[in-house]
Coordinates of C-alpha atoms and ligand atoms in Angstrom, one line a residue:
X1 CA -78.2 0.1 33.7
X2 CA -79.3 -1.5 30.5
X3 CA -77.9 1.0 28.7
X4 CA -74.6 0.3 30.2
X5 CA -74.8 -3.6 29.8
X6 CA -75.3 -2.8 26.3
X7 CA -72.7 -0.3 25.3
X8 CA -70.0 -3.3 27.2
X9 CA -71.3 -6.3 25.3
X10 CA -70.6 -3.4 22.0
X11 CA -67.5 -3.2 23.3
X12 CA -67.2 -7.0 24.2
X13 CA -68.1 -7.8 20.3
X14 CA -66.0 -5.2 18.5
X15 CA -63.1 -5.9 20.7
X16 CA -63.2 -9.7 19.7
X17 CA -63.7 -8.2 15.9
X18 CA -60.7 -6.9 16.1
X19 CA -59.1 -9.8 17.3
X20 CA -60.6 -12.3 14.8
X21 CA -59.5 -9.5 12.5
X22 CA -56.0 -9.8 13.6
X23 CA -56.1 -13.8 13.6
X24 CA -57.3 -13.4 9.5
X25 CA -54.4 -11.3 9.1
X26 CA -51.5 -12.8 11.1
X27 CA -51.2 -15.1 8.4
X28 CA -51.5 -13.2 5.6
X29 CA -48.5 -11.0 7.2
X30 CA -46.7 -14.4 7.6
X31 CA -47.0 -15.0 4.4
X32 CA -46.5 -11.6 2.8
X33 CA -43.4 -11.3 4.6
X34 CA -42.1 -14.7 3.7
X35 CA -42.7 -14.3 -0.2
X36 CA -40.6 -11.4 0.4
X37 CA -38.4 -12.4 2.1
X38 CA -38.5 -16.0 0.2
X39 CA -34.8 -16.3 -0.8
X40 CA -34.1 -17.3 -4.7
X41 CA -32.4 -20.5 -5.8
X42 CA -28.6 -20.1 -5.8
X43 CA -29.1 -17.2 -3.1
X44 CA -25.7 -17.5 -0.8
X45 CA -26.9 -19.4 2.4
X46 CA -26.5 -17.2 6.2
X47 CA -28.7 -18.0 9.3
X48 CA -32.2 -18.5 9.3
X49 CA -34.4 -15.4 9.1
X50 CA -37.3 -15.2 11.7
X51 CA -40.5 -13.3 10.1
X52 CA -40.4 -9.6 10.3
X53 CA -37.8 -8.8 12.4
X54 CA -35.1 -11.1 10.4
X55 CA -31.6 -11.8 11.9
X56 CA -32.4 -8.9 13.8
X57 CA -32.3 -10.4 17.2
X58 CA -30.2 -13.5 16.9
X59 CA -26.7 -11.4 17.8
X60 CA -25.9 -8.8 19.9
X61 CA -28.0 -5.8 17.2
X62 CA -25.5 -2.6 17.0
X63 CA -22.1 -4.8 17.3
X64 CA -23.2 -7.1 14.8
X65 CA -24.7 -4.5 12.5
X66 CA -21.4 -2.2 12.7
X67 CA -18.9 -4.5 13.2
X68 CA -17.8 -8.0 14.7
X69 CA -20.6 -10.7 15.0
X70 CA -19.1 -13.0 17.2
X71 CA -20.4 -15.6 15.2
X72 CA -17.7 -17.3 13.5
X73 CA -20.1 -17.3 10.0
X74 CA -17.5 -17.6 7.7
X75 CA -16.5 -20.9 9.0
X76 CA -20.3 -21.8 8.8
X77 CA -21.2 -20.3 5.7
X78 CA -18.5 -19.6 3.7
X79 CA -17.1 -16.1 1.8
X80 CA -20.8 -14.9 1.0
X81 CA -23.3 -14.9 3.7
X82 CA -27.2 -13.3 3.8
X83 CA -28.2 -11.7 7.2
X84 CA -31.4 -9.6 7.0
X85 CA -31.6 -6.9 8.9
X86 CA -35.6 -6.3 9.3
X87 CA -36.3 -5.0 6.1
X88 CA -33.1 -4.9 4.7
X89 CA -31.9 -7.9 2.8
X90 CA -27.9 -7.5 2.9
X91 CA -25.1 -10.2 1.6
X92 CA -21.9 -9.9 3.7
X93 CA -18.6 -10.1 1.2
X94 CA -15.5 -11.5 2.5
X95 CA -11.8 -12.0 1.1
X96 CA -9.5 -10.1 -1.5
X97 CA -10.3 -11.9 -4.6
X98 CA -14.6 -11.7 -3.8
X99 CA -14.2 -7.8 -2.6
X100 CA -12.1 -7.0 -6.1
X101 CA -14.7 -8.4 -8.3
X102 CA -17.2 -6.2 -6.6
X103 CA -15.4 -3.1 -6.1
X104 CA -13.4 -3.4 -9.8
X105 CA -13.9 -6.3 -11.8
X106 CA -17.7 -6.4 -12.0
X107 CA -18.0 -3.0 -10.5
X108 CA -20.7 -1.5 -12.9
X109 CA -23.2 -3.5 -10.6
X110 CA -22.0 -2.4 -7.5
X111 CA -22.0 1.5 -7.8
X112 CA -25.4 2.0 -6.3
X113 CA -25.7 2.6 -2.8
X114 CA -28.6 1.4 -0.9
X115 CA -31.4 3.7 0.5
X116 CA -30.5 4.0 4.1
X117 CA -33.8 5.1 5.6
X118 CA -32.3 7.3 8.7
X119 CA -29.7 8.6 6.4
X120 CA -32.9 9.8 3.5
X121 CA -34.8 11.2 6.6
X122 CA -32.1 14.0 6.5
X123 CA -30.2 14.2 2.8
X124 CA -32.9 12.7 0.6
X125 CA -30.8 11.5 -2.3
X126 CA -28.4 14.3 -2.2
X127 CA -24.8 14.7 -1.3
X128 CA -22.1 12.4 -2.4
X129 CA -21.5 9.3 0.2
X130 CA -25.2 8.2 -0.3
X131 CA -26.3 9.3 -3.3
X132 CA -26.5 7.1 -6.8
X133 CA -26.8 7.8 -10.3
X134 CA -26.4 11.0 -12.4
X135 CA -26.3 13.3 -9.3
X136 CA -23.3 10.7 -7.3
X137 CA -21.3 11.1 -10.5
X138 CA -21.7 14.8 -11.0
X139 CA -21.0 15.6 -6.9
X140 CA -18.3 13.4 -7.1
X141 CA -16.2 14.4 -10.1
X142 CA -17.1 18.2 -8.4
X143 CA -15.3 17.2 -5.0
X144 CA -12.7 15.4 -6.8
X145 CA -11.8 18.1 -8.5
X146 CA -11.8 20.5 -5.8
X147 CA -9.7 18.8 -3.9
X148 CA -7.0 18.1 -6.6
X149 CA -6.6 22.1 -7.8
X150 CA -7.0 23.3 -4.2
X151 CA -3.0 22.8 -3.4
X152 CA -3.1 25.5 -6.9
X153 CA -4.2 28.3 -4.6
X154 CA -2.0 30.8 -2.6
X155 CA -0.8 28.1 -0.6
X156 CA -0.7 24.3 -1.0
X157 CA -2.2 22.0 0.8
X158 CA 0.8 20.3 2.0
X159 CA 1.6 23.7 3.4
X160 CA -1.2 24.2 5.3
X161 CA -1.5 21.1 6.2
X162 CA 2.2 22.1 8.4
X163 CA 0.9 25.2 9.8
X164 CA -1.7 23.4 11.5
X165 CA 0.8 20.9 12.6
X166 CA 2.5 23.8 14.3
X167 CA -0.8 25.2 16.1
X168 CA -1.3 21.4 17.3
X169 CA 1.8 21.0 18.5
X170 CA 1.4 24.5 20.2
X171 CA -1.7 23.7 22.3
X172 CA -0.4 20.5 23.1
X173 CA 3.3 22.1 24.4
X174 CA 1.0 24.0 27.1
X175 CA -0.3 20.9 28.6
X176 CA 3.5 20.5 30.2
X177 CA 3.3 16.9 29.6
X178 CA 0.7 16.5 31.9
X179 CA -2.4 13.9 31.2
X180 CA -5.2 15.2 29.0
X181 CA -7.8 14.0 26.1
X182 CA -6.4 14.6 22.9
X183 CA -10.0 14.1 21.2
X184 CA -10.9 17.6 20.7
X185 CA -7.8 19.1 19.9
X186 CA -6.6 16.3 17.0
X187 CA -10.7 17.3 15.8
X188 CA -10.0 20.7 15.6
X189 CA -6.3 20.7 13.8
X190 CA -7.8 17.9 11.2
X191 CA -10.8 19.5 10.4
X192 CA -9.4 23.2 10.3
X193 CA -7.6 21.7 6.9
X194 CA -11.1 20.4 5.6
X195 CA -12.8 23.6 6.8
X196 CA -10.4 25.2 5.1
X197 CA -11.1 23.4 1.8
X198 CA -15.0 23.8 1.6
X199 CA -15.1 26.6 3.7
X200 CA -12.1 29.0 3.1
X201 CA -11.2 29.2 6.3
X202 CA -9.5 27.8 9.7
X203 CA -11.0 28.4 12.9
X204 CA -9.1 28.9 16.2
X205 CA -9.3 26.2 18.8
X206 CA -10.5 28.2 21.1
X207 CA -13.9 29.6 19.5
X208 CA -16.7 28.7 21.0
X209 CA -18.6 28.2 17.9
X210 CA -16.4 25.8 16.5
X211 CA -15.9 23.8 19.5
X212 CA -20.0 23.6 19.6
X213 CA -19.8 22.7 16.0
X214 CA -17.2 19.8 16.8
X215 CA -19.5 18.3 19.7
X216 CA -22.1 18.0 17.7
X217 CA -20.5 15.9 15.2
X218 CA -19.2 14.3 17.6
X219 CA -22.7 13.5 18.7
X220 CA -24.1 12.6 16.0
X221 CA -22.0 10.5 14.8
X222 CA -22.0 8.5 18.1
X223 CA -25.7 8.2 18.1
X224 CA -25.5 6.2 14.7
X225 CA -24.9 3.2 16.8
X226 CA -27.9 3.8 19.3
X227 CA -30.2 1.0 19.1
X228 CA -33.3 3.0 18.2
X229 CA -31.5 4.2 15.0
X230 CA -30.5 0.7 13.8
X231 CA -34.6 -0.1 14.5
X232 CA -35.9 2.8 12.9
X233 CA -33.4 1.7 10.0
X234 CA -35.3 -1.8 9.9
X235 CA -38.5 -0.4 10.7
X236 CA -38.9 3.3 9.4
X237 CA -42.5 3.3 9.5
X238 CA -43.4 2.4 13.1
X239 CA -39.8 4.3 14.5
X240 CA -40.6 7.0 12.7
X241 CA -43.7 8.0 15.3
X242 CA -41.9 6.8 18.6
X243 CA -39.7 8.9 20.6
X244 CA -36.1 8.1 21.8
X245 CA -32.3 8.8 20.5
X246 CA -33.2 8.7 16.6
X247 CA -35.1 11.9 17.1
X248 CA -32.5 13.3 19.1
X249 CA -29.9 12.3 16.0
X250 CA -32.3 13.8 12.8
X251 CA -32.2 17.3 15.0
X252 CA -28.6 16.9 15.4
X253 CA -28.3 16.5 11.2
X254 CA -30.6 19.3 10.8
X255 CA -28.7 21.8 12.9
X256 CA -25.9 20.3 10.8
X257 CA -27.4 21.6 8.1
X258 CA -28.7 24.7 9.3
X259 CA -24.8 25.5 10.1
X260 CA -23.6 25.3 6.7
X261 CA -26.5 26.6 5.2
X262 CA -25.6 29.8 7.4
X263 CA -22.2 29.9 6.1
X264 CA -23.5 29.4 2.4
X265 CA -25.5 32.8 3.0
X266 CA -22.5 34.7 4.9
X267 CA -20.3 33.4 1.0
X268 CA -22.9 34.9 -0.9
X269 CA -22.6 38.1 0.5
X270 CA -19.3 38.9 -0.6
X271 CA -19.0 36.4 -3.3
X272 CA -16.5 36.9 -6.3
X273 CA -17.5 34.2 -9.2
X274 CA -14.2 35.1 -10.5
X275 CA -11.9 34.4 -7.8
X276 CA -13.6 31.1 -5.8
X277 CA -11.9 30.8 -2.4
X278 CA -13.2 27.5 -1.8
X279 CA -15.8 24.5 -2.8
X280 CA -18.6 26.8 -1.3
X281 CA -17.3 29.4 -4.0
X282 CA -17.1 27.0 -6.5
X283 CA -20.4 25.5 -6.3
X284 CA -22.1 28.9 -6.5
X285 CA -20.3 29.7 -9.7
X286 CA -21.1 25.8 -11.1
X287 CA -24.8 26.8 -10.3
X288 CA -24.7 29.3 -12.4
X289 CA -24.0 26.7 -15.7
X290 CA -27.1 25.2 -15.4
X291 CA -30.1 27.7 -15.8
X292 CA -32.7 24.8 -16.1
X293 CA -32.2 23.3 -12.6
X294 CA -34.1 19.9 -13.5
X295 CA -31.3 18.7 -15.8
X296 CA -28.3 19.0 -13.3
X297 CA -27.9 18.1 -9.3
X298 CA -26.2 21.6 -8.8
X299 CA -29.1 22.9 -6.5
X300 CA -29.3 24.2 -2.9
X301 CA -29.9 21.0 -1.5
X302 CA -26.6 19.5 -3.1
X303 CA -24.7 22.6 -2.4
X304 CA -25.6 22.2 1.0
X305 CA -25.7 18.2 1.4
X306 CA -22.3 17.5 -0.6
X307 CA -20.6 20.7 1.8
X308 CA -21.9 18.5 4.8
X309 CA -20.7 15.2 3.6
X310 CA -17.2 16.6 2.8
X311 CA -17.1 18.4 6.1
X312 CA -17.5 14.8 7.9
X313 CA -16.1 12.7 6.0
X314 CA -12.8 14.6 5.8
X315 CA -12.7 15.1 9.9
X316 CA -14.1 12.4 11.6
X317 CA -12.3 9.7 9.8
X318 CA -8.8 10.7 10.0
X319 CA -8.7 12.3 13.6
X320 CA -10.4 8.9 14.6
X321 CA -6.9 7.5 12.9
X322 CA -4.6 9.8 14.7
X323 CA -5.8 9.4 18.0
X324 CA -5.7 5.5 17.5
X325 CA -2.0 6.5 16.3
X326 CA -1.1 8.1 19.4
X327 CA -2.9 5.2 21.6
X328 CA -0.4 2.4 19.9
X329 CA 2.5 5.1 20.4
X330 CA 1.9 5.3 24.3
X331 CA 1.5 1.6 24.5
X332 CA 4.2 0.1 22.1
X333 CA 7.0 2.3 23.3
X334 CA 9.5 0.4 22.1
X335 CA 7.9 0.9 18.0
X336 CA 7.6 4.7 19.2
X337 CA 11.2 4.9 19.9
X338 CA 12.2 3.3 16.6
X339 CA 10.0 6.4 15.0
X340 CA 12.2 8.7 17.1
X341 CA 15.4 7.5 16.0
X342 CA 14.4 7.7 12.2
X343 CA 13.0 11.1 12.7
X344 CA 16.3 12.4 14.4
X345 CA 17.9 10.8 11.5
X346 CA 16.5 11.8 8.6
X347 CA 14.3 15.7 9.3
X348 CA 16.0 16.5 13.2
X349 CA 14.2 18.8 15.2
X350 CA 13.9 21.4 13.8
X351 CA 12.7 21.6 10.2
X352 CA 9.1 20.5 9.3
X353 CA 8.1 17.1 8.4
X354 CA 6.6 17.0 4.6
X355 CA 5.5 14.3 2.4
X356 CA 8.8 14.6 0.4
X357 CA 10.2 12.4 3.8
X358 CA 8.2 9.8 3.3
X359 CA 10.7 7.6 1.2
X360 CA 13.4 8.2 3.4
X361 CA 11.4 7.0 6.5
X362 CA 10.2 3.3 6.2
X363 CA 9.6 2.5 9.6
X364 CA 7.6 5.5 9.9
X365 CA 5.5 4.7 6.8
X366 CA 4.8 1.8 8.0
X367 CA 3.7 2.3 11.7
X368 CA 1.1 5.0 9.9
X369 CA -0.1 1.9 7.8
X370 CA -0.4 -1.0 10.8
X371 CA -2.4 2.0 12.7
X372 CA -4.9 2.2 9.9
X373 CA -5.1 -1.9 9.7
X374 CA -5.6 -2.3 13.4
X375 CA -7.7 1.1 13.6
X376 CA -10.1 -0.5 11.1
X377 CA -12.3 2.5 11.7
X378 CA -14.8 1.3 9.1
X379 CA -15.3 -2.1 9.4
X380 CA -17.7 -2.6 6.9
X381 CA -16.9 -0.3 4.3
X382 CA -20.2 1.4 3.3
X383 CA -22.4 -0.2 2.0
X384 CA -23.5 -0.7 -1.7
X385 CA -26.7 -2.1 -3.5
X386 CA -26.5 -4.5 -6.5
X387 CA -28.0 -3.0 -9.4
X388 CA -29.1 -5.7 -12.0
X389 CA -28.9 -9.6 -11.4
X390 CA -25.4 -10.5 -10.7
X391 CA -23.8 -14.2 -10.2
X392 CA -20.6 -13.8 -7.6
X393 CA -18.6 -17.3 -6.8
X394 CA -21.4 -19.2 -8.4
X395 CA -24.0 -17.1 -5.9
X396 CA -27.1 -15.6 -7.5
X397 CA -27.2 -12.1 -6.2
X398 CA -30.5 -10.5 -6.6
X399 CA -31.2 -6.8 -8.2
X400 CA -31.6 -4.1 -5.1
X401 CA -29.8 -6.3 -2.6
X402 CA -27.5 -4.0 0.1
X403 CA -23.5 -5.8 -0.4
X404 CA -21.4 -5.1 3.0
X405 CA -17.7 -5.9 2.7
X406 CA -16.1 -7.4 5.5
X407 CA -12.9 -4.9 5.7
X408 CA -12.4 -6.6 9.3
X409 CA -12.0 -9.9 7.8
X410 CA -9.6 -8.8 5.3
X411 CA -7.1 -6.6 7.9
X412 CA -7.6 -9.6 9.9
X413 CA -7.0 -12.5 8.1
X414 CA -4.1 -14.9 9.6
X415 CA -3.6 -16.4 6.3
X416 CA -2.6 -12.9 5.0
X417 CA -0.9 -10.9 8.7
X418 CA 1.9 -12.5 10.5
X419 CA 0.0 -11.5 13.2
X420 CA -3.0 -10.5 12.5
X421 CA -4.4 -9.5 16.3
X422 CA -1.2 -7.7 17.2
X423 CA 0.2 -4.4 16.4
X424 CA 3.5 -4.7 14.4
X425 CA 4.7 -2.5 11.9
X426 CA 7.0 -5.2 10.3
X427 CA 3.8 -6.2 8.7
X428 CA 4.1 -3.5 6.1
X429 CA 8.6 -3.7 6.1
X430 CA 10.6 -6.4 4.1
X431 CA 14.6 -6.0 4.5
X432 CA 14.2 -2.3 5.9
X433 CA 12.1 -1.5 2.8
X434 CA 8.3 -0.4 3.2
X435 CA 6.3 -2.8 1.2
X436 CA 2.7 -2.2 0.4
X437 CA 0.5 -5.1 1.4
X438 CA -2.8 -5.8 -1.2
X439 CA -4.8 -6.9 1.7
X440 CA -4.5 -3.5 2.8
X441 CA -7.7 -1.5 2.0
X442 CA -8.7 1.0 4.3
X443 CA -10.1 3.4 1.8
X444 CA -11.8 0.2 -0.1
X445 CA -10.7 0.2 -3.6
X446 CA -12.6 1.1 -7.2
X447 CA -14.7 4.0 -8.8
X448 CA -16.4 4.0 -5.6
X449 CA -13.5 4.5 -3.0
X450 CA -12.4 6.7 -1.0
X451 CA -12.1 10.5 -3.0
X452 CA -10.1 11.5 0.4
X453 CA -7.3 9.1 0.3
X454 CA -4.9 11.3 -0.9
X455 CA -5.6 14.4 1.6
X456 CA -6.2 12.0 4.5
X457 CA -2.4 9.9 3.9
X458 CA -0.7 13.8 3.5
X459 CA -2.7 14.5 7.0
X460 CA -1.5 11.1 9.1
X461 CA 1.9 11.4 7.8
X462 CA 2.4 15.3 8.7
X463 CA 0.6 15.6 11.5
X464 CA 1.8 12.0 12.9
X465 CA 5.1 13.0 12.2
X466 CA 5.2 16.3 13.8
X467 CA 3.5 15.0 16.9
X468 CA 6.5 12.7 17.1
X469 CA 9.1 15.0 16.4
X470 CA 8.2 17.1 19.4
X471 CA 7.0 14.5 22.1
X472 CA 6.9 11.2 24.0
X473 CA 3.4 9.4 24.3
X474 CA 3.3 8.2 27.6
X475 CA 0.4 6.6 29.3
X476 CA -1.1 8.9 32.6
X477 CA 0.9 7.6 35.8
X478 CA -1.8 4.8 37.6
X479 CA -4.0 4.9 34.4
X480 CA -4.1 2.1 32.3
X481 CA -5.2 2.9 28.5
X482 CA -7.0 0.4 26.2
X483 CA -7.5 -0.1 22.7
X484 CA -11.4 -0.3 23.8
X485 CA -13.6 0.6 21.3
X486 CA -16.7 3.0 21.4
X487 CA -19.2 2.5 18.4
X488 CA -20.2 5.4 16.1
X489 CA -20.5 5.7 12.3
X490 CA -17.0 4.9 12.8
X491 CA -15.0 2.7 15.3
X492 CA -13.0 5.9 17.9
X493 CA -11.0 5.0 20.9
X494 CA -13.3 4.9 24.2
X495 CA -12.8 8.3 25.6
X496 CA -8.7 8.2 27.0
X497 CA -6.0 10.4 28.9
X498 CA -2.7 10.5 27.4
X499 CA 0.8 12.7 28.7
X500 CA 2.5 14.5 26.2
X501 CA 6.3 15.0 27.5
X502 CA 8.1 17.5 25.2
X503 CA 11.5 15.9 23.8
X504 CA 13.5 18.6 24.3
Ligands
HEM601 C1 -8.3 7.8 7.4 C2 -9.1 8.5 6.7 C3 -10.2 7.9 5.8 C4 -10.7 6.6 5.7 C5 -10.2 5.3 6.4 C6 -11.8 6.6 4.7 C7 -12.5 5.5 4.2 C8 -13.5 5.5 3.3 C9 -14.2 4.4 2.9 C10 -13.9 2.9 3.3 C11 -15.2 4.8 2.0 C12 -16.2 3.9 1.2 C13 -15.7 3.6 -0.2 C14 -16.5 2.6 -0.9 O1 -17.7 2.5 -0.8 O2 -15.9 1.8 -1.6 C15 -15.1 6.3 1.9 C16 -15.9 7.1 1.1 C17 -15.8 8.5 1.1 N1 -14.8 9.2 1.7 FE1 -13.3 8.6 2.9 N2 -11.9 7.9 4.3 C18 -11.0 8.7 4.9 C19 -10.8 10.1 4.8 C20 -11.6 10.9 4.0 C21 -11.4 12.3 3.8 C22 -10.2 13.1 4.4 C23 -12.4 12.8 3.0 C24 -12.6 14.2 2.5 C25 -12.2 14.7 1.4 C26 -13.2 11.6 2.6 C27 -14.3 11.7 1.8 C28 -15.1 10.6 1.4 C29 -16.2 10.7 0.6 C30 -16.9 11.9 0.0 C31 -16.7 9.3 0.4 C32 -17.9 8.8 -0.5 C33 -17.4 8.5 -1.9 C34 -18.5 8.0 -2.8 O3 -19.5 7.5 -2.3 O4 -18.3 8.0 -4.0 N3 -12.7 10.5 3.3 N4 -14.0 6.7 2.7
NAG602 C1 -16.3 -9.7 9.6 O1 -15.1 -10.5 9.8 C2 -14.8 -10.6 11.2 C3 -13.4 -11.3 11.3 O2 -13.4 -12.5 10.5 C4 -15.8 -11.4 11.9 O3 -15.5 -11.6 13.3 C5 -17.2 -10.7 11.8 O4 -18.2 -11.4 12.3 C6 -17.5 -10.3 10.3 N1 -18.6 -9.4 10.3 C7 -19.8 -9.6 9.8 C8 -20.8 -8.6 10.0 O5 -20.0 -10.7 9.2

């Protein structure tokens, strides 16, 4: 009994230790986190920050975070505002003349990308979207210059790029103009022509394999917007032991890996250093430069990481574009029958589209454009970190800083889109001519932009093109589409049924 009385007043006492212990620290946390957080002099103003979880919670977390606050800040604040993201101190960078002194004119500060911690969990520092330094400048100059000699090979890439065409074009023909969801089938024509690039070859639509491969991307790059995954980002250390969907997403990335780390073994096996079929190929032989492997960044991991980032980047994003494409097409049929008439005009029906067209059709060119500046599919650009102490519009931007550019804003702006809210391709046309708008920045602009542009306009034009040379986009009979979006890495159409009716 007294034994008892005494082990509870022990537990009594060390359980108000810990409290008192607590009480000491709160403070000291407060304080911690406020001289780290304490903003310098000049530092561009933005809502206040509440201690440790910052602007977390004062707006709706993911849409903020990916895309539109509803918070009309700029109004507020003006063309630089700080939002803080738990840890993450970020300045938000709006309008042409800020975003080209950051992506050209002062652009030396702004190579850097900032450590995203769910995005390290998987890649480390390797690869090309995230990575910095020495080993971003040798990946990228590597893809870049994949991707420029791979048109030398047996057979262009514009080429290919119209055989695809032809195997879209086919599966789509058997749905008899009934309604189905384009999603996987635009995934599997656009990425066969990336797959094809770092992996040598294209797969059939059918294989199971691929289709697994494609709904896992798909996955995971829908998860980036669970809520767990922005809090792990703000939080790493305490996320990092719970459960929930950011577990979920780093399995997802590391089956990603394990897939093209299985397809780097199968090119080893019949490997020819003297005839590379693709960046795989090319790598392996690169490797082979640099015996001392802790001068240079081409190692396994990169071999494996830059393979992945290609892979992803050079599907998601412009299938993402072409289903939006097809969206505006079945609800804007009077711009879809304008593309009609200039493609009976100027290619017919039956030869294929090619980039060679694009001069000769305006109004096409420029319903392609107006679908990337209403698609918007990444809002914020990616993100980059200042790298030495940098005044921007009389702002003192701070070393190690994460910059976000507000690409929304810009393909928004009324002072700069008749208008801006509204689908219309006479945005990008001036007296029948198409006319190239500089508030038009989808790939952002810079050292730093998009290595894909190129490939990705050759893919929407060809593929758009074709699609429209064969069919009618027609909304399902008693189903209303939406330009609704779902949040990912990327902004995609919500999940949508659309009728194909042949032309002919
Ligand atoms: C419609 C299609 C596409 C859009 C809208 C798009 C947009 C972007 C944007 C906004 C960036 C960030 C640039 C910056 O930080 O300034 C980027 C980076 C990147 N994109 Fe694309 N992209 C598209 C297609 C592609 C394709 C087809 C590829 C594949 C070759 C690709 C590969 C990359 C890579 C590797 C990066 C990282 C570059 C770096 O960090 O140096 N993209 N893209
Ligand atoms: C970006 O700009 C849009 C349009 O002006 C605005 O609604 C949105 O809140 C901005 N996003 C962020 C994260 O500041």
């Amino acid at each position: 009994m007294l034994a008892t009385l005494s082990s509870l007043v022990d537990k009594i006492r060390s359980a108000i230790q810990l409290w008192t212990l607590l009480l000491t620290l709160l403070p000291l946390l407060l304080l911690a986190d406020y001289l780290k957080h304490k903003r310098p002099k000049n530092y561009p103003p933005g809502p206040r920050r509440l201690p440790f979880v910052g602007n977390l919670f004062q707006f709706d977390l993911v849409v903020s975070y990916l895309h539109l606050g509803i918070q009309p800040f700029v109004k507020k604040y003006g063309n630089l505002i700080s939002l803080d993201f738990g840890n993450i101190s970020s300045v938000i960078i709006t309008g042409l003349p800020l975003i080209k002194e950051v992506c050209t004119d002062m652009e030396q500060n702004f190579l850097k990308r900032p450590r995203i911690p769910s995005r390290e969990h998987v890649f480390k520092d390797n690869g090309i979207v995230f990575s910095s330094g020495q080993t971003w400048k040798e990946q990228r100059r590597f893809a870049l210059t994949i991707l420029k000699n791979f048109g030398l090979g047996k057979k262009s890439l514009e080429q290919r790029i119209q055989e695809e065409a032809q195997h879209l074009v086919k599966v789509i023909e058997e749905e008899k103009g009934q309604p189905f969801d384009p999603h996987f089938r635009i995934n599997n024509a656009v990425s066969n022509i990336i797959c094809s690039i770092t992996f040598g070859e294209r797969f059939e639509y059918e294989d199971s394999q691929f289709q697994e491969l494609m709904k896992l991307i798909d996955a995971t790059l829908c998860s980036a917007a669970s809520v767990t995954l922005v809090l792990y980002n703000a939080f790493p250390s305490i996320f990092k032991y719970l459960p929930g969907p950011h577990q979920t997403d780093f399995r997802n990335w590391e089956k990603l890996k394990m897939i093209v780390g299985s397809i780097i073994d199968s090119h080893r096996k019949d490997w020819n250093p003297d005839e590379p079929r693709d960046f795989i190929d090319a790598f392996l032989k690169e490797m082979t430069k640099y015996p001392d492997k802790t001068t240079t960044s081409f190692n396994e991991e990169n071999l494996i990481c830059s393979t992945l980032d290609l892979f992803l980047a050079g599907t998601e994003t412009t299938s993402t574009t072409l289903r939006w494409a097809l969206l505006y097409m079945a609800l804007y049929p009077e711009v879809q029958e304008k593309v009609h008439t200039e493609i009976d005009g100027v290619i017919g029906q039956w030869r294929q589209p090619s980039t060679d067209d694009r001069d000769s059709m305006p109004y096409t060119n420029a319903v392609v454009h107006e679908v990337q500046r209403m698609g918007n599919i990444i809002p914020l650009s990616i993100p980059r970190e200042v790298t030495a102490d940098t005044t921007l519009a009389g702002f003192h931007l701070p070393k190690g800083k994460m910059i976000l550019i507000n690409l929304t804003a810009l393909h928004r702006d009324p002072k700069e889109w008749a208008t801006p809210d509204t689908f219309n391709p006479e945005h990008f046309l001036e007296n029948g001519h198409f006319k190239m708008r500089e508030s038009f920045l989808p790939f952002s602009m810079g050292k730093r932009a998009c290595p894909g542009e190129h490939l990705a306009r050759t893919e929407l034009f060809i593929f758009f093109t074709t699609l429209l040379q064969k069919f009618t986009f027609k909304p399902p009979v008693n189903e209303k589409l939406s330009l609704k979006i779902r949040m990912g890495l990327s902004l995609t159409p919500v999940s949508h049924r659309i009728c194909a009716v042949p032309r002919l």
